[in-house]
Tab-separated table of C-alpha atoms in Angstrom:
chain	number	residue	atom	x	y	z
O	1	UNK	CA	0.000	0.000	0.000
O	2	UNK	CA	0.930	3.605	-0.839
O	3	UNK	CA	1.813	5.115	2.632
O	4	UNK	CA	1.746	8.932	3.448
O	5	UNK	CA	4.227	10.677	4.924
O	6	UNK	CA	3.599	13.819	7.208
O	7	UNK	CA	5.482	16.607	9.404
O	8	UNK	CA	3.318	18.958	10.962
O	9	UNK	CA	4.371	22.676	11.299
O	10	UNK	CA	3.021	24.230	14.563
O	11	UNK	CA	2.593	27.969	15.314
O	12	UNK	CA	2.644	29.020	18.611
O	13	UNK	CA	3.326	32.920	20.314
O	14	UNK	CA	6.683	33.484	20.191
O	15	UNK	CA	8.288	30.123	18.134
O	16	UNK	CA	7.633	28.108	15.037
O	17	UNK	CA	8.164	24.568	15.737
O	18	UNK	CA	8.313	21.485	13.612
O	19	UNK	CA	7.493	18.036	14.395
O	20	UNK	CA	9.292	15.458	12.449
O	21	UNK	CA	11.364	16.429	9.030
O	22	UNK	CA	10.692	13.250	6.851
O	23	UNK	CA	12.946	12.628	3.912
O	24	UNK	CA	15.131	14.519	2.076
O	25	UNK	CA	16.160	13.198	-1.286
O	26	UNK	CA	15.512	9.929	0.009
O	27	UNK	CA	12.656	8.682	-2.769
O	28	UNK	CA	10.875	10.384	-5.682
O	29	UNK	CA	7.454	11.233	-3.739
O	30	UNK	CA	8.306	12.151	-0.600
O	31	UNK	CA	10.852	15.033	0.841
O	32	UNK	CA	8.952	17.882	-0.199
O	33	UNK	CA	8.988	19.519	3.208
O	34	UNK	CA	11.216	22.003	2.503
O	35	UNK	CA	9.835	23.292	-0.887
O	36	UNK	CA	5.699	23.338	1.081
O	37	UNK	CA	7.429	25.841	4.116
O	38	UNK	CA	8.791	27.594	1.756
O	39	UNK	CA	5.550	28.234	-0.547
O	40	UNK	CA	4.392	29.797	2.938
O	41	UNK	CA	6.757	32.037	3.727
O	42	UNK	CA	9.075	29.469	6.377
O	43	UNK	CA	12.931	29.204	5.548
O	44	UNK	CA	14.729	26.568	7.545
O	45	UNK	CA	16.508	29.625	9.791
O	46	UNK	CA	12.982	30.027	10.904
O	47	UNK	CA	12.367	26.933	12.901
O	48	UNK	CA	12.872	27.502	16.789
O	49	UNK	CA	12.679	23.777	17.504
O	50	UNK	CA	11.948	20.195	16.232
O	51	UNK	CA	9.759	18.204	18.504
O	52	UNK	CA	10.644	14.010	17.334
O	53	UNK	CA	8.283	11.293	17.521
O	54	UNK	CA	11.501	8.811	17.114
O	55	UNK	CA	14.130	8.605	14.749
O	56	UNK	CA	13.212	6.284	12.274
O	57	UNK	CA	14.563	7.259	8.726
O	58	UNK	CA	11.113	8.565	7.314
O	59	UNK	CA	11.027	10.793	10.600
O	60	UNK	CA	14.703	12.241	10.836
O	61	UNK	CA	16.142	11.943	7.413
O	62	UNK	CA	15.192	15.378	6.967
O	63	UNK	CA	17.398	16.724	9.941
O	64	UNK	CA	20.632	16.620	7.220
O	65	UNK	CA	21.789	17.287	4.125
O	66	UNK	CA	23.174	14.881	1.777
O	67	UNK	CA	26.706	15.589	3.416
O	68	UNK	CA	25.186	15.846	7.365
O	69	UNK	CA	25.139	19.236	7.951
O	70	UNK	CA	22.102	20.950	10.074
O	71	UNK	CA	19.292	21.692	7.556
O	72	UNK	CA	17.621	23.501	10.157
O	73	UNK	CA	20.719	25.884	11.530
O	74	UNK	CA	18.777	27.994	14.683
O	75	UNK	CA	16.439	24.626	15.848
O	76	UNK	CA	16.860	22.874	19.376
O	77	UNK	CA	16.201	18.889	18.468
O	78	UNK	CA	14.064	17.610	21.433
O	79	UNK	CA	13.660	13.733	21.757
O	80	UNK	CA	13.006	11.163	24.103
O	81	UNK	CA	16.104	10.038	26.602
O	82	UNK	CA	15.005	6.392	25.592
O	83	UNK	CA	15.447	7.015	22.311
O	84	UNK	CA	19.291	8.960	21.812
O	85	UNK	CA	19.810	6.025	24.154
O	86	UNK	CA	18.316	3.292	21.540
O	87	UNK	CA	20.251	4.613	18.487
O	88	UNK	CA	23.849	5.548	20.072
O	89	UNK	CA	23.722	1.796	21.886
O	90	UNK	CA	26.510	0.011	20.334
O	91	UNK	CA	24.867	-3.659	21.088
O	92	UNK	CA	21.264	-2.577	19.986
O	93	UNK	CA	23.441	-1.573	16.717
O	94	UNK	CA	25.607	-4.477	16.790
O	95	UNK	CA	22.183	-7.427	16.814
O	96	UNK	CA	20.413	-5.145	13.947
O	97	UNK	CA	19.823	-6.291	10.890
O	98	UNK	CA	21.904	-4.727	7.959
O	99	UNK	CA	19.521	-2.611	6.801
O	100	UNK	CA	18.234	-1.538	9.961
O	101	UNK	CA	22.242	-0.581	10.884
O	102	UNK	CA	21.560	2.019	8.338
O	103	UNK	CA	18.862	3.476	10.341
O	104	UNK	CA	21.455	3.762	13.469
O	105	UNK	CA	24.165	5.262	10.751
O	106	UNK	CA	21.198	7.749	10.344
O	107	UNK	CA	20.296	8.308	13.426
O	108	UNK	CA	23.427	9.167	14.935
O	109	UNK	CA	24.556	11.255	11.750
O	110	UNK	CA	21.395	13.284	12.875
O	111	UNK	CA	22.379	13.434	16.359
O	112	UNK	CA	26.099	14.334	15.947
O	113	UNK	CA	24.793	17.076	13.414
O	114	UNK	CA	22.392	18.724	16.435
O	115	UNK	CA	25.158	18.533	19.341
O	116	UNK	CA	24.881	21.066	21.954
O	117	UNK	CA	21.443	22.311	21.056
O	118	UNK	CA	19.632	18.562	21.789
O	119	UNK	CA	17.214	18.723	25.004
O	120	UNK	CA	16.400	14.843	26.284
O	121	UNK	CA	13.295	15.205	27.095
O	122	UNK	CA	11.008	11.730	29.732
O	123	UNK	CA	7.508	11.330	30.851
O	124	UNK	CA	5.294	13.796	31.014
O	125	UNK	CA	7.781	16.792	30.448
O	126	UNK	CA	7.000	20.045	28.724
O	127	UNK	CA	9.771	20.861	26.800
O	128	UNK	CA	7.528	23.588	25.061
O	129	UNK	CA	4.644	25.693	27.155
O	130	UNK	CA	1.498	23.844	25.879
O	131	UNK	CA	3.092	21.032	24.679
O	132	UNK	CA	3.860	17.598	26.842
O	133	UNK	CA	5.620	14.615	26.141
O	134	UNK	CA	2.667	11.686	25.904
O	135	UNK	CA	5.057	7.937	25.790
O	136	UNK	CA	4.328	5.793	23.091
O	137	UNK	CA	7.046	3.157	23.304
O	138	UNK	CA	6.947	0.263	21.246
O	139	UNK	CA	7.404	0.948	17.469
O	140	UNK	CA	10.480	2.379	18.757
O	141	UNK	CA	12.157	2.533	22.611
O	142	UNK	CA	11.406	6.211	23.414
O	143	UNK	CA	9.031	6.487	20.344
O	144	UNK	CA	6.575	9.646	22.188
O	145	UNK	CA	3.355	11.628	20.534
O	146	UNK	CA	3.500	15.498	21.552
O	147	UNK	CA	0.142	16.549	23.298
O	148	UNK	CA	-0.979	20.222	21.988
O	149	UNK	CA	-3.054	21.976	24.779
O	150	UNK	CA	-4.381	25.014	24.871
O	151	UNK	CA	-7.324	25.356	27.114
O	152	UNK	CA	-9.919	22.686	26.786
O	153	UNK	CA	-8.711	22.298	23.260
O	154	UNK	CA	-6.572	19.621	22.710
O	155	UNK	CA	-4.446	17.294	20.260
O	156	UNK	CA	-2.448	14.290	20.413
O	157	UNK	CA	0.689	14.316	17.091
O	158	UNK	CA	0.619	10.364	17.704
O	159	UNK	CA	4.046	9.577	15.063
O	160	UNK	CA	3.846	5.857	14.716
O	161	UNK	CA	1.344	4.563	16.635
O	162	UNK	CA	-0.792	3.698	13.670
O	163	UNK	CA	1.160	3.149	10.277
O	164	UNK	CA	-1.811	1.618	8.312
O	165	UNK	CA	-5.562	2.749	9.420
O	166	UNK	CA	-7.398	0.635	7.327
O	167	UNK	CA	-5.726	-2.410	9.133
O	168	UNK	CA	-5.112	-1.335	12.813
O	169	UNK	CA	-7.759	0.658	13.611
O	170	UNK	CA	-9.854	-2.516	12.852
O	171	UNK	CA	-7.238	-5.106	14.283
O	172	UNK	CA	-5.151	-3.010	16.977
O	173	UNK	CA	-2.632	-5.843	17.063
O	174	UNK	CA	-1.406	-5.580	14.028
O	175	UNK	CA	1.586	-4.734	13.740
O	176	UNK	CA	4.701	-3.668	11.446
O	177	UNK	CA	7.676	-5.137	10.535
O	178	UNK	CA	9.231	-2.012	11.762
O	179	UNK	CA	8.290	-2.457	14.989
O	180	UNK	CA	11.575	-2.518	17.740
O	181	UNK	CA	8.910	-4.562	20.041
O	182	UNK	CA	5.480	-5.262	18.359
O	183	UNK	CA	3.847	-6.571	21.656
O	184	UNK	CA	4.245	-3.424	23.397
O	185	UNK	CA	3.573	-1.083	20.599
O	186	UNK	CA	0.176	-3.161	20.269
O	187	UNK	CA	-0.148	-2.752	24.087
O	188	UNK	CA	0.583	1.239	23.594
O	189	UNK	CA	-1.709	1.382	20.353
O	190	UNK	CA	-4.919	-0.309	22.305
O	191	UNK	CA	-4.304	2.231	24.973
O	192	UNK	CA	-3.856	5.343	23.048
O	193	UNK	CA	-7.009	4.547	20.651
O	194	UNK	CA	-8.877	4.076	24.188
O	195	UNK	CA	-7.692	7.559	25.218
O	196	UNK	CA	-7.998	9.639	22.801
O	197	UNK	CA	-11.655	8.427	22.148
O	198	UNK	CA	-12.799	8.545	25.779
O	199	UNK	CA	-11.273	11.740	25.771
O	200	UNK	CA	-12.817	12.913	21.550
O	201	UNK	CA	-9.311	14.037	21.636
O	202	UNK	CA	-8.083	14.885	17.872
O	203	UNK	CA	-5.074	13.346	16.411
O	204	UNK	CA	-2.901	13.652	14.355
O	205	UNK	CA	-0.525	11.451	12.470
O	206	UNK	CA	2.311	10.949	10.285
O	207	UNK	CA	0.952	8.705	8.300
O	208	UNK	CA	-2.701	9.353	8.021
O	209	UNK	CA	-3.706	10.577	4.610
O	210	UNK	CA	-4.767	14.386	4.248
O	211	UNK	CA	-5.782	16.134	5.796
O	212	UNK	CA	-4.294	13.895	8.470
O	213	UNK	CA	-6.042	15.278	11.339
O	214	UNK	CA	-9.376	13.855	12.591
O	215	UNK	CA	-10.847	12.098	15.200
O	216	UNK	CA	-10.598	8.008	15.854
O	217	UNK	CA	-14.680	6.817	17.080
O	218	UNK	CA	-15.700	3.302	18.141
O	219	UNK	CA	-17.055	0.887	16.049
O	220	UNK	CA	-18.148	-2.495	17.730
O	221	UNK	CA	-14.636	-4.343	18.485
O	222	UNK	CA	-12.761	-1.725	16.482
O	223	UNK	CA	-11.926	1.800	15.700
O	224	UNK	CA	-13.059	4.181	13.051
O	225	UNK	CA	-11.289	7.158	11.420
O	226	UNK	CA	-13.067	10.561	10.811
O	227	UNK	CA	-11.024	13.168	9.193
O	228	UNK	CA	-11.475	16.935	10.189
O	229	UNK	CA	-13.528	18.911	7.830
O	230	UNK	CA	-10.684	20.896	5.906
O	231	UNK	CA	-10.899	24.000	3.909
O	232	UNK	CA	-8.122	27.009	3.874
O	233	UNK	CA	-8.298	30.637	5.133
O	234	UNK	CA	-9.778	32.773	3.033
């Protein structure tokens, strides 16, 4: 299946903050992050900070350039302890597959590129006023969705925790072969869907298909996609 591939670009009072950078160069139909800020006005100097839902290639490729230099030269990179711990672990690297030893080389290209402006963030911090660290380990060890707040208004950037809707949202055990630890991203996935519609809390995700923003309803033994009504600002 085709799968979409999202950052999400959030405004807030005094800082413009990304989460996630995707690809860059990486394959024909993706990478276009750059090119969409820039049709709005938003150079890479712009961005204050990156919030990361984990560092999987298709979520921090876009950090570098094709020789691993900063795209993003003024931006703190905030990410989960659990995670710079993951990637920079030389026996997590050393029992990876081959290709997924290019997603450490990645990783850590990434991270060396962002020393001394990289905030390791845990559990329930707030790196950013109005926006808290919500765990999601599983996909990945420190993989975490950013909770927006702002009053009674409210939305969970979820990364990972769903790759394909039309298969987990109906079977929540599903899982990918991406996974670090499939059993406990299931066990994360069951309780996030739970949350967020107990709560009608609106998500969004990086690979939900546009507008990728909507709320997740219950149907029977299952879950249900509705995506927000979308239209721009006249």
């Amino acid at each position: 299946p085709l799968l979409t591939v999202n950052s999400f670009l959030i405004q807030m009072p005094e800082q413009l903050l990304l989460v996630d950078t995707g690809f860059i160069g990486e394959f024909p139909t993706v990478g276009r992050l750059l090119p969409n800020l820039a049709s709005i006005g938003v150079e890479p100097g712009d961005i204050d900070a990156i919030l990361m839902t984990h560092m999987h290639p298709d979520h921090e490729a876009g950090l570098t350039d094709e020789n691993g230099k900063a795209v993003y030269p003024n931006a703190e990179l905030i990410v989960h302890e659990d995670e710079v711990s993951f990637w920079l672990d030389e026996g997590a690297y050393s029992r990876a597959s081959e290709t997924v030893q290019g997603y450490f080389r990645l990783a850590r290209t990434a991270l060396a590129a962002y020393e001394g402006r990289t905030t390791q963030v845990g559990a329930d911090d707030e790196p950013v006023p109005g926006i808290r660290v919500f765990p999601t380990p599983g996909h990945t060890p420190g993989h975490t969705a950013w909770h927006v707040h702002s009053g009674d208004d409210s939305l969970l950037i979820w990364g990972d925790v769903v790759h394909l809707p039309g298969v987990q949202l109906a079977l929540p055990d599903a899982g990918v072969a991406f996974d670090i630890d499939s059993n406990a991203a299931a066990v994360t996935r069951k309780r996030v869907l739970d949350q967020v519609t107990s709560d009608r809390m609106r998500v969004a995700g990086v690979h939900l298909d546009y507008p990728s923003v909507g709320r997740i309803v219950r149907k029977r033994d299952a879950y249900g996609y509705l995506p927000e009504v979308w239209q721009p600002i006249l």
